[in-house]
PDB file of C-alpha atoms in Angstrom:
ATOM      1  CA  MET R  18       3.092 120.359 -11.388  1.00 56.00           C
ATOM      2  CA  TYR R  19       0.536 117.565 -11.654  1.00 63.00           C
ATOM      3  CA  GLU R  20      -2.555 118.004  -9.476  1.00 75.00           C
ATOM      4  CA  ARG R  21      -4.589 114.962  -8.580  1.00 75.00           C
ATOM      5  CA  LYS R  22      -8.285 114.959  -9.398  1.00 84.00           C
ATOM      6  CA  ILE R  23      -9.015 112.300  -6.806  1.00 84.00           C
ATOM      7  CA  ALA R  24      -7.417 112.621  -3.376  1.00 82.00           C
ATOM      8  CA  GLU R  25      -5.003 109.836  -2.279  1.00 81.00           C
ATOM      9  CA  ASN R  26      -6.244 107.540   0.435  1.00 83.00           C
ATOM     10  CA  LEU R  27      -3.199 106.978   2.608  1.00 86.00           C
ATOM     11  CA  ASP R  28      -5.294 105.437   5.439  1.00 88.00           C
ATOM     12  CA  CYS R  29      -4.896 101.990   3.788  1.00 89.00           C
ATOM     13  CA  GLY R  30      -1.553 100.156   4.228  1.00 91.00           C
ATOM     14  CA  VAL R  31      -1.691  98.799   0.715  1.00 91.00           C
ATOM     15  CA  ASN R  32      -2.037 102.324  -0.732  1.00 91.00           C
ATOM     16  CA  VAL R  33       0.851 103.540   1.396  1.00 91.00           C
ATOM     17  CA  ALA R  34       3.109 100.697   0.210  1.00 93.00           C
ATOM     18  CA  ASN R  35       2.009 101.214  -3.359  1.00 92.00           C
ATOM     19  CA  LYS R  36       2.881 104.960  -3.181  1.00 91.00           C
ATOM     20  CA  ILE R  37       6.510 103.912  -2.314  1.00 93.00           C
ATOM     21  CA  VAL R  38       7.122 100.814  -4.426  1.00 93.00           C
ATOM     22  CA  GLY R  39       4.389 101.255  -6.983  1.00 89.00           C
ATOM     23  CA  GLY R  40       5.242 102.148 -10.488  1.00 85.00           C
ATOM     24  CA  LYS R  41       6.794  99.757 -12.959  1.00 88.00           C
ATOM     25  CA  TRP R  42      10.444 100.241 -11.986  1.00 94.00           C
ATOM     26  CA  ARG R  43      10.568 101.602  -8.435  1.00 95.00           C
ATOM     27  CA  ALA R  44      11.082  98.228  -6.647  1.00 95.00           C
ATOM     28  CA  CYS R  45      13.856  97.432  -9.139  1.00 95.00           C
ATOM     29  CA  ILE R  46      15.513 100.785  -8.535  1.00 97.00           C
ATOM     30  CA  ILE R  47      15.332 100.399  -4.740  1.00 97.00           C
ATOM     31  CA  ASP R  48      16.701  96.804  -5.009  1.00 96.00           C
ATOM     32  CA  SER R  49      19.593  97.996  -7.304  1.00 96.00           C
ATOM     33  CA  ILE R  50      20.530 100.757  -4.827  1.00 97.00           C
ATOM     34  CA  SER R  51      20.345  98.273  -1.884  1.00 96.00           C
ATOM     35  CA  ARG R  52      22.843  96.062  -3.766  1.00 96.00           C
ATOM     36  CA  GLY R  53      25.350  98.889  -4.020  1.00 96.00           C
ATOM     37  CA  ILE R  54      24.569 100.253  -7.457  1.00 96.00           C
ATOM     38  CA  SER R  55      24.506 103.895  -6.626  1.00 94.00           C
ATOM     39  CA  ARG R  56      25.178 105.759  -9.892  1.00 94.00           C
ATOM     40  CA  PRO R  57      22.265 106.553 -12.235  1.00 93.00           C
ATOM     41  CA  SER R  58      24.147 105.010 -15.184  1.00 93.00           C
ATOM     42  CA  GLY R  59      24.677 101.773 -13.210  1.00 95.00           C
ATOM     43  CA  ILE R  60      20.986 101.664 -12.289  1.00 96.00           C
ATOM     44  CA  GLN R  61      20.196 102.206 -15.976  1.00 95.00           C
ATOM     45  CA  ARG R  62      22.469  99.321 -16.999  1.00 95.00           C
ATOM     46  CA  GLU R  63      20.847  97.113 -14.385  1.00 94.00           C
ATOM     47  CA  ILE R  64      17.375  97.800 -15.800  1.00 94.00           C
ATOM     48  CA  PRO R  65      17.921  98.257 -19.546  1.00 94.00           C
ATOM     49  CA  GLU R  66      14.162  97.883 -20.312  1.00 95.00           C
ATOM     50  CA  ALA R  67      13.429 101.103 -18.468  1.00 94.00           C
ATOM     51  CA  PRO R  68      13.942 104.332 -20.357  1.00 94.00           C
ATOM     52  CA  ALA R  69      16.535 106.668 -18.849  1.00 94.00           C
ATOM     53  CA  ARG R  70      13.972 109.409 -18.489  1.00 94.00           C
ATOM     54  CA  VAL R  71      11.774 107.102 -16.470  1.00 94.00           C
ATOM     55  CA  VAL R  72      14.568 106.041 -14.199  1.00 95.00           C
ATOM     56  CA  GLN R  73      15.484 109.666 -13.551  1.00 95.00           C
ATOM     57  CA  MET R  74      11.847 110.494 -12.833  1.00 94.00           C
ATOM     58  CA  HIS R  75      11.563 107.639 -10.324  1.00 95.00           C
ATOM     59  CA  LEU R  76      14.861 108.636  -8.640  1.00 96.00           C
ATOM     60  CA  ARG R  77      13.530 112.189  -8.139  1.00 95.00           C
ATOM     61  CA  GLU R  78      10.233 110.866  -6.783  1.00 95.00           C
ATOM     62  CA  LEU R  79      11.971 108.422  -4.438  1.00 96.00           C
ATOM     63  CA  GLU R  80      14.224 111.253  -3.238  1.00 97.00           C
ATOM     64  CA  ALA R  81      11.219 113.491  -2.554  1.00 95.00           C
ATOM     65  CA  LEU R  82       9.549 110.610  -0.604  1.00 96.00           C
ATOM     66  CA  GLN R  83      12.806 110.319   1.393  1.00 97.00           C
ATOM     67  CA  VAL R  84      13.374 106.701   0.369  1.00 97.00           C
ATOM     68  CA  ILE R  85      16.711 107.543  -1.078  1.00 97.00           C
ATOM     69  CA  ARG R  86      19.155 110.417  -0.694  1.00 97.00           C
ATOM     70  CA  LYS R  87      21.379 111.931  -3.381  1.00 96.00           C
ATOM     71  CA  GLU R  88      24.978 112.868  -2.941  1.00 94.00           C
ATOM     72  CA  THR R  89      26.796 114.861  -5.485  1.00 92.00           C
ATOM     73  CA  SER R  90      30.540 115.364  -5.609  1.00 87.00           C
ATOM     74  CA  GLY R  91      32.339 118.274  -7.112  1.00 79.00           C
ATOM     75  CA  GLY R  92      34.223 118.254 -10.379  1.00 77.00           C
ATOM     76  CA  PHE R  93      33.110 118.278 -13.907  1.00 79.00           C
ATOM     77  CA  PRO R  94      30.878 116.648 -14.684  1.00 81.00           C
ATOM     78  CA  LEU R  95      29.084 116.314 -11.349  1.00 84.00           C
ATOM     79  CA  LYS R  96      29.029 112.785  -9.934  1.00 90.00           C
ATOM     80  CA  ALA R  97      25.673 111.824  -8.440  1.00 93.00           C
ATOM     81  CA  GLU R  98      25.208 108.824  -6.208  1.00 95.00           C
ATOM     82  CA  TYR R  99      22.038 107.509  -4.520  1.00 97.00           C
ATOM     83  CA  PHE R 100      21.815 105.771  -1.163  1.00 97.00           C
ATOM     84  CA  LEU R 101      18.909 104.303   0.789  1.00 97.00           C
ATOM     85  CA  THR R 102      17.733 106.222   3.804  1.00 97.00           C
ATOM     86  CA  GLU R 103      16.706 104.392   7.056  1.00 98.00           C
ATOM     87  CA  PHE R 104      13.122 104.691   5.797  1.00 97.00           C
ATOM     88  CA  GLY R 105      14.226 103.273   2.432  1.00 97.00           C
ATOM     89  CA  ARG R 106      15.915 100.276   4.116  1.00 97.00           C
ATOM     90  CA  SER R 107      12.613  99.552   5.882  1.00 97.00           C
ATOM     91  CA  VAL R 108      11.083  98.829   2.493  1.00 96.00           C
ATOM     92  CA  LEU R 109      13.583  96.044   1.673  1.00 96.00           C
ATOM     93  CA  PRO R 110      11.658  93.232   3.383  1.00 96.00           C
ATOM     94  CA  LEU R 111       8.608  94.090   1.223  1.00 95.00           C
ATOM     95  CA  ILE R 112      10.691  93.950  -1.893  1.00 95.00           C
ATOM     96  CA  ALA R 113      12.297  90.689  -0.725  1.00 95.00           C
ATOM     97  CA  ALA R 114       8.814  89.204  -0.228  1.00 95.00           C
ATOM     98  CA  MET R 115       7.755  90.378  -3.718  1.00 93.00           C
ATOM     99  CA  ASP R 116      10.915  88.775  -5.221  1.00 93.00           C
ATOM    100  CA  ALA R 117      10.366  85.421  -3.373  1.00 96.00           C
ATOM    101  CA  TRP R 118       6.669  85.337  -4.440  1.00 96.00           C
ATOM    102  CA  GLY R 119       7.572  86.189  -8.013  1.00 94.00           C
ATOM    103  CA  ASN R 120      10.292  83.535  -8.196  1.00 96.00           C
ATOM    104  CA  ALA R 121       7.953  80.919  -6.687  1.00 97.00           C
ATOM    105  CA  ASN R 122       5.203  81.670  -9.168  1.00 96.00           C
ATOM    106  CA  LYS R 123       7.225  82.632 -12.237  1.00 96.00           C
ATOM    107  CA  ALA R 124       6.547  79.514 -14.310  1.00 95.00           C
ATOM    108  CA  PHE R 125       2.828  79.663 -13.688  1.00 96.00           C
ATOM    109  CA  VAL R 126       2.515  83.366 -14.577  1.00 95.00           C
ATOM    110  CA  GLN R 127       4.693  82.860 -17.695  1.00 95.00           C
ATOM    111  CA  GLU R 128       2.420  79.969 -18.789  1.00 95.00           C
ATOM    112  CA  ILE R 129      -0.756  82.012 -18.292  1.00 95.00           C
ATOM    113  CA  SER R 130       0.745  85.073 -20.049  1.00 93.00           C
ATOM    114  CA  ALA R 131       1.814  82.971 -23.085  1.00 92.00           C
ATOM    115  CA  ALA R 132      -1.743  81.431 -23.279  1.00 92.00           C
ATOM    116  CA  MET R 133      -3.319  84.871 -23.046  1.00 92.00           C
ATOM    117  CA  ALA R 134      -1.046  86.233 -25.775  1.00 89.00           C
ATOM    118  CA  GLU R 135      -1.793  83.243 -28.011  1.00 87.00           C
ATOM    119  CA  GLU R 136      -5.534  83.666 -27.384  1.00 85.00           C
ATOM    120  CA  SER R 137      -5.391  87.362 -28.327  1.00 83.00           C
ATOM    121  CA  LEU R 138      -3.598  86.463 -31.565  1.00 80.00           C
ATOM    122  CA  ASN R 139      -6.259  83.905 -32.437  1.00 77.00           C
ATOM    123  CA  THR R 140      -9.236  86.151 -31.677  1.00 72.00           C
ATOM    124  CA  PRO R 141     -10.490  88.096 -34.704  1.00 71.00           C
ATOM    125  CA  SER R 142     -10.680  91.894 -34.134  1.00 62.00           C
TER     126      SER R 142
END
């Protein structure tokens, strides 16, 4: 198992929030589950840019952090579904605020990103 070289500082609220929703796809995964998409394959279809291995890794980590819980039903193959815990539901206002901020600033960030990409293409190596 991975062992950190630098200890985590969980005395800072930003670090605590980042531990839960940090990572490229975690907020999207939590949002998908909150909207009723509970099967791993459905989550994968919802976020096609995320590799399946990464989605599975984040699901395991979110389960270990008790943000989500996993239910499996019998049969072959096993059917796994994920649901938000009470703790996980407490993160939804944070994700909603991130979504609102992103939508309000989307055009500006897209414009800056395009300018940065164009600048890097025009800069000799």
